[in-house]
Coordinates of N, CA and C in Angstrom, one line a residue:
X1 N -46.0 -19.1 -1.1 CA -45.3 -17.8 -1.0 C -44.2 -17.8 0.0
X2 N -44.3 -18.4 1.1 CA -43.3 -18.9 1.8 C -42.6 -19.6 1.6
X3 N -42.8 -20.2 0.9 CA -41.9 -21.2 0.5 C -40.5 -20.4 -0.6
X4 N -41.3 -19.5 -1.2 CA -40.7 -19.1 -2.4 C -40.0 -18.0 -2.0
X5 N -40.2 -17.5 -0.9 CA -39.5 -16.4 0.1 C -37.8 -17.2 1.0
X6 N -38.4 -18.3 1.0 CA -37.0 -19.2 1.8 C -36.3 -19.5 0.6
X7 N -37.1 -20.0 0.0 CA -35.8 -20.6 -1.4 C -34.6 -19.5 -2.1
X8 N -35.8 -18.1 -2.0 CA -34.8 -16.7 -2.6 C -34.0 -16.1 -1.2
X9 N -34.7 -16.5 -0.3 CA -33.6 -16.2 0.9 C -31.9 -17.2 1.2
X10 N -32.7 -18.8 1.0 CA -31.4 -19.8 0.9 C -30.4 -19.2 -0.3
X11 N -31.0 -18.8 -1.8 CA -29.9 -18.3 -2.8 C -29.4 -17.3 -2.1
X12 N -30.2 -16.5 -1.6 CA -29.2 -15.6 -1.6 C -27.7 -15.4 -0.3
X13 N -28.4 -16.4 0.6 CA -27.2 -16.8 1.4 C -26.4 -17.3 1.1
X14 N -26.5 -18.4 -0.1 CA -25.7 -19.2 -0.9 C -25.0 -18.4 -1.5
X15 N -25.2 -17.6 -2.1 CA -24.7 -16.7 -3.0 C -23.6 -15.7 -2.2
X16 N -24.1 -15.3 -0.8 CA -23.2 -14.0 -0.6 C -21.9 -15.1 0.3
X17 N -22.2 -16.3 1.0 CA -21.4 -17.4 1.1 C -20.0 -17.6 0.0
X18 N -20.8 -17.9 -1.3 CA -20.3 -18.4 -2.3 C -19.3 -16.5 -2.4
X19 N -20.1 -15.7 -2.7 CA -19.1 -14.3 -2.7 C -17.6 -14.2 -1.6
X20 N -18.0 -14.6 -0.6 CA -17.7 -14.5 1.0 C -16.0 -15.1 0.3
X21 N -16.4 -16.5 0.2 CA -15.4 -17.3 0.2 C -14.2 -17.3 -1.5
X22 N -14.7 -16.8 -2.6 CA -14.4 -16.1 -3.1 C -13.3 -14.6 -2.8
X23 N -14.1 -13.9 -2.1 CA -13.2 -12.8 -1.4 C -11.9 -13.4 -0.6
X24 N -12.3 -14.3 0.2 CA -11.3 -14.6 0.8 C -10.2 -15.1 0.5
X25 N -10.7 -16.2 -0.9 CA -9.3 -16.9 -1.6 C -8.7 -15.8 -2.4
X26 N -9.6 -14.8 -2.8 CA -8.6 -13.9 -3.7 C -7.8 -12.6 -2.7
X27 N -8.2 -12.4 -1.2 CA -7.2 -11.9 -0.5 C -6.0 -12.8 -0.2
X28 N -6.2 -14.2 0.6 CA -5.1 -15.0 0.7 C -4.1 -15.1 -0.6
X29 N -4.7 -15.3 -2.2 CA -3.8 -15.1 -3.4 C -3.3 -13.8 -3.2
X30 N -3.6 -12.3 -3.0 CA -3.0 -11.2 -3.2 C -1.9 -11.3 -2.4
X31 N -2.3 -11.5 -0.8 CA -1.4 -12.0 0.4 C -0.5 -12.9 -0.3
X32 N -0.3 -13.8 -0.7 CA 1.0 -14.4 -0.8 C 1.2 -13.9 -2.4
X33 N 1.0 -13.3 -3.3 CA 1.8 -12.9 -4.0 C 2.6 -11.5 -3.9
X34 N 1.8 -10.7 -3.4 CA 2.6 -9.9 -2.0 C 3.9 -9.9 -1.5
X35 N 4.0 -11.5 -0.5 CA 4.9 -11.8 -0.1 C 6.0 -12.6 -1.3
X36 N 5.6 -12.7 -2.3 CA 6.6 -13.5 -3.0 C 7.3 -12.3 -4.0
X37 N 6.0 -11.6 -4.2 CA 7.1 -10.4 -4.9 C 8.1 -9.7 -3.7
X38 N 7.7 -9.4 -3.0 CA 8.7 -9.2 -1.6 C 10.1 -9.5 -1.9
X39 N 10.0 -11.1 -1.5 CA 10.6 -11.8 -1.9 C 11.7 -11.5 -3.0
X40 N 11.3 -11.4 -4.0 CA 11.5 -11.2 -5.4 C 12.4 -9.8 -5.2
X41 N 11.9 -9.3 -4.7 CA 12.5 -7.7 -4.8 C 14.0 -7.3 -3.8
X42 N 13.6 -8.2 -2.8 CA 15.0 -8.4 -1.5 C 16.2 -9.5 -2.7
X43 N 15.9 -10.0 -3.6 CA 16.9 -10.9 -3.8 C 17.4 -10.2 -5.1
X44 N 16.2 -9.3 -5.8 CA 17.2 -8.3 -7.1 C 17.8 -7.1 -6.7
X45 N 17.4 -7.0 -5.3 CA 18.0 -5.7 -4.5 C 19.8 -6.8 -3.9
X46 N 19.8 -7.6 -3.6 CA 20.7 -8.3 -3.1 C 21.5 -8.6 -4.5
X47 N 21.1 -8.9 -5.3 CA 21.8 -9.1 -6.6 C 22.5 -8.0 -7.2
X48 N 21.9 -7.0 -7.2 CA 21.8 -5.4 -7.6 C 23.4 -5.2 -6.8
X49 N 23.4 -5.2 -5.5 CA 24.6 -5.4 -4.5 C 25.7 -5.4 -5.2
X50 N 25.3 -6.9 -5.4 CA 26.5 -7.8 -5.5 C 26.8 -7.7 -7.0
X51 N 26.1 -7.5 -7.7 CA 26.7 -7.0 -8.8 C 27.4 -5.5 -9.1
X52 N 27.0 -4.7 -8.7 CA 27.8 -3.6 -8.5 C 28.8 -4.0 -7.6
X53 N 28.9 -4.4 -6.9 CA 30.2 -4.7 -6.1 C 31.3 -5.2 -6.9
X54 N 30.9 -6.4 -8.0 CA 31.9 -7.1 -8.9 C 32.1 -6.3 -10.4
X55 N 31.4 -5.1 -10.7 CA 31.6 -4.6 -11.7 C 32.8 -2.9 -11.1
X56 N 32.5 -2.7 -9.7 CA 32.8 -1.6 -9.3 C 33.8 -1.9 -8.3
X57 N 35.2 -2.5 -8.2 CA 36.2 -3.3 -7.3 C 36.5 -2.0 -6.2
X58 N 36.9 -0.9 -7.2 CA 37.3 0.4 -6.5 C 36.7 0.5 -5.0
X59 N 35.1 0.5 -5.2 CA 34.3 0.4 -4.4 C 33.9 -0.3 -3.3
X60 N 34.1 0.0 -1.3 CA 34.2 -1.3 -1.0 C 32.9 -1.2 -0.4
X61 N 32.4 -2.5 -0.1 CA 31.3 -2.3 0.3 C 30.3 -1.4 1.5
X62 N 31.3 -1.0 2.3 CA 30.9 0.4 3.0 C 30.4 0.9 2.5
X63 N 30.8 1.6 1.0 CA 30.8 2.5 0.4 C 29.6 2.3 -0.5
X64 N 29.2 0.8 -0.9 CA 27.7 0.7 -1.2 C 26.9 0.7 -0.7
X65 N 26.9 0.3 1.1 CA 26.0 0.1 1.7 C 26.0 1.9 2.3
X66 N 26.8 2.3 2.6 CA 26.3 4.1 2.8 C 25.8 4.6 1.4
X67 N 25.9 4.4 0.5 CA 25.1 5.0 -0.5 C 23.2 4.4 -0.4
X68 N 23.7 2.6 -0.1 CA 22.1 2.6 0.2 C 21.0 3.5 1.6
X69 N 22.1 3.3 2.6 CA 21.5 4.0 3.5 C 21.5 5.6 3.4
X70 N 22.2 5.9 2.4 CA 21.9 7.4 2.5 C 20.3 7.8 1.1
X71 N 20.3 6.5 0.4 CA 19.1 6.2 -0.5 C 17.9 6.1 0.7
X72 N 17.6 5.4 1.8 CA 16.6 5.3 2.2 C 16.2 6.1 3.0
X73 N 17.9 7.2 3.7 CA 17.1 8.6 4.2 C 16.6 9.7 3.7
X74 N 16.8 9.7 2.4 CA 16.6 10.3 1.3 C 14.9 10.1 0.9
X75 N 14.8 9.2 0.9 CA 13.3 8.2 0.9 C 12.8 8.6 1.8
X76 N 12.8 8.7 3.2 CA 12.0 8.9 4.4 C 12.0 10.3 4.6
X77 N 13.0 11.6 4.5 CA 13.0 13.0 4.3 C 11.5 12.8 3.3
X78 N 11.9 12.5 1.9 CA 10.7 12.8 1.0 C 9.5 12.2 1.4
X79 N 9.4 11.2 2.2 CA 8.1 10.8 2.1 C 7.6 11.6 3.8
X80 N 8.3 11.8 4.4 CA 7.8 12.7 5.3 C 7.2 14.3 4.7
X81 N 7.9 14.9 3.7 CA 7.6 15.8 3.4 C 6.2 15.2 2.8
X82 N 6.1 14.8 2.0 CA 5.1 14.4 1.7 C 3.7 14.0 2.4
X83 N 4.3 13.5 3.7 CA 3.2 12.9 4.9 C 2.7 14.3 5.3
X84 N 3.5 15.3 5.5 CA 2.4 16.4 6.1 C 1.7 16.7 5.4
X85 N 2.1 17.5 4.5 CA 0.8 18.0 4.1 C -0.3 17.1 3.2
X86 N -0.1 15.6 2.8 CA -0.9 14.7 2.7 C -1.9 14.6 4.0
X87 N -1.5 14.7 5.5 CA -2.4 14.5 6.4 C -3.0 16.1 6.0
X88 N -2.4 16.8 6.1 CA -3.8 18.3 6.2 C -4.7 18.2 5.6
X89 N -3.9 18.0 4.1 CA -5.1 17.6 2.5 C -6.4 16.6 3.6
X90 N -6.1 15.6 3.9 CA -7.0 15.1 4.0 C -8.1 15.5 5.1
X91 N -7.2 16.2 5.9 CA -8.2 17.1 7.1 C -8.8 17.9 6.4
X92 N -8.7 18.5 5.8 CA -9.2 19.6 5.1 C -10.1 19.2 4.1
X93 N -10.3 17.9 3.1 CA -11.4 17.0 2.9 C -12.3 16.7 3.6
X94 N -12.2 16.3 4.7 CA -13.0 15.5 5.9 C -14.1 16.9 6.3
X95 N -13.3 18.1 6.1 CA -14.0 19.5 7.1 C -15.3 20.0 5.6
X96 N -14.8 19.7 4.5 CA -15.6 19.9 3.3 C -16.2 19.0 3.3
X97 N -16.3 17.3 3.4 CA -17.4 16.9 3.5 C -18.2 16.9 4.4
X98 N -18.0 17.9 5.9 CA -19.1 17.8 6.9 C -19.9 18.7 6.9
X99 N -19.9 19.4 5.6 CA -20.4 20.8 5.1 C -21.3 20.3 4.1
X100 N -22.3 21.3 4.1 CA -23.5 21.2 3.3 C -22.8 21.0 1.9
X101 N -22.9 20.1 0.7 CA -22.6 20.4 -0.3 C -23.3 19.3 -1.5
X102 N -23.6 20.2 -2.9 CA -24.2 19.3 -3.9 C -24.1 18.2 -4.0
X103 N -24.6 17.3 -4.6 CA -24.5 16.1 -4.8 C -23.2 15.5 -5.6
X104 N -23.0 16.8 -6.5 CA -22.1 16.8 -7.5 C -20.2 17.2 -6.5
X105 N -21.0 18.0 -5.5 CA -19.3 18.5 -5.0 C -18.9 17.4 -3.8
X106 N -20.1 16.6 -3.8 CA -19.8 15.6 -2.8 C -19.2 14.2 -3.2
X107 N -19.1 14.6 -4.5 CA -18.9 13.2 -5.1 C -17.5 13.1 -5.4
X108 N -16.7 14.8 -5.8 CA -15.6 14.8 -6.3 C -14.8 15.0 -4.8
X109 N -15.5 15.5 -4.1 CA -14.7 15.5 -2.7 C -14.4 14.1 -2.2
X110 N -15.7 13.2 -2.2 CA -15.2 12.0 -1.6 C -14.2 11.2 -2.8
X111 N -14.3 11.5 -4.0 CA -13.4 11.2 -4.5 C -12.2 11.7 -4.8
X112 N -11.7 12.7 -3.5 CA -10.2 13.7 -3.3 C -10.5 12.9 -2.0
X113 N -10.7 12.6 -1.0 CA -10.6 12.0 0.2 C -10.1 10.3 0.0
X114 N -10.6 9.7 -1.0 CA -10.2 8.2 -1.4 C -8.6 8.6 -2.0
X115 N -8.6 9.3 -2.4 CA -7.6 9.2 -3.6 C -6.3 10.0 -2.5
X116 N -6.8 10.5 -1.8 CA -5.5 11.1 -0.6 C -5.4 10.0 0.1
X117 N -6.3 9.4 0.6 CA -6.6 8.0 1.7 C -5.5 7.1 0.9
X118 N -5.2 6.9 -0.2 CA -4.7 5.4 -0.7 C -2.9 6.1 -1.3
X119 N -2.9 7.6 -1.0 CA -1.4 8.1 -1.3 C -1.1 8.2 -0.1
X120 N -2.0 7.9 1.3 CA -1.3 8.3 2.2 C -1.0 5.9 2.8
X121 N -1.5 5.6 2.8 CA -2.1 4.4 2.4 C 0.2 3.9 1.9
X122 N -0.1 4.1 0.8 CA 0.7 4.0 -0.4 C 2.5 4.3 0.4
X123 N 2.7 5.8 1.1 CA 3.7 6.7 1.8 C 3.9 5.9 3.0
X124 N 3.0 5.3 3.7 CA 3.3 4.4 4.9 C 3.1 3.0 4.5
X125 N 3.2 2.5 3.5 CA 3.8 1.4 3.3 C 5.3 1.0 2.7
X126 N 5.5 2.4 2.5 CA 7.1 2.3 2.4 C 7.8 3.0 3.5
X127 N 7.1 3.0 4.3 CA 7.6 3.3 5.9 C 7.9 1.8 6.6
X128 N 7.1 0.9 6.4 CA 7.1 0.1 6.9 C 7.8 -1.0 5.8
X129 N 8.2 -0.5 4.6 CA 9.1 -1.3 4.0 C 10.6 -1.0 4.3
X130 N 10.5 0.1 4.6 CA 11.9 1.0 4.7 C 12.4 0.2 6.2
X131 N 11.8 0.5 6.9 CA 11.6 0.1 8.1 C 12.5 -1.2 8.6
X132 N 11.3 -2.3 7.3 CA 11.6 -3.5 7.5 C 13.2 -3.9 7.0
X133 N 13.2 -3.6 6.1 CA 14.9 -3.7 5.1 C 15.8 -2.8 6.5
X134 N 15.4 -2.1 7.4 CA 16.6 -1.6 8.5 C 16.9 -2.7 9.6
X135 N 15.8 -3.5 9.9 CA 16.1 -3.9 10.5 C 16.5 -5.6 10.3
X136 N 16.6 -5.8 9.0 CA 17.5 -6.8 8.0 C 18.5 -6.8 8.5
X137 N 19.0 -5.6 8.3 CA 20.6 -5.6 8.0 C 21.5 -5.0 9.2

């Protein structure tokens, strides 16, 4: 019986090991495809440029590059608007789930707390993309 208790204990170390390392190769894959669409997106945004620049002569480049920078304040107004009251939403989640509630209203609440969690998630990663592309250039 002991014996048969270590061998389902060894699988199962084996197993959450084997999970473990799993997990990890498929974050390191997300992680660098991540960075390669990155990648990808700085060079069709740079292409994007330079093609409007050669199709639009009138245009000098000032004149593209303040349209992009007035694109990304444009971007950060909205997603700020958006950041507030995405934080209250989710205060206001947090104050309903520390309240008595059915099994059923706890379920759709934690599922309005995930789903604000990954828009607010989502709003500050293009803070920190926005961010990044400013201090590119």
């Amino acid at each position: 019986e002991v014996v048969q208790l270590a061998n389902a204990l060894t699988k199962k170390w084996n197993l959450a090991r084997s999970v473990k390392l799993q997990i990890d190769s498929l974050a390191f894959s997300v992680s660098q495809r991540t960075a390669e669409l990155r990648d990808a997106n700085e060079r069709l945004q740079a292409n994007i440029v330079s093609r409007a620049a050669d199709r639009l002569p009138a245009y000098s480049r000032d004149d593209l590059e303040a349209t992009l920078r007035q694109k990304e304040e444009f971007l950060a107004i909205m997603s700020h608007e958006i950041l507030t009251p995405m934080n209250e939403l989710v205060r206001k989640v947090q104050l309903l789930l520390d309240s008595p509630l059915s099994p059923g209203q706890r379920e759709h609440a934690t599922t309005l707390q995930r789903c604000a969690q990954d828009l607010l998630s989502l709003i500050n990663d293009m803070h920190v993309f926005m961010a990044s592309g400013r201090q590119e250039t």
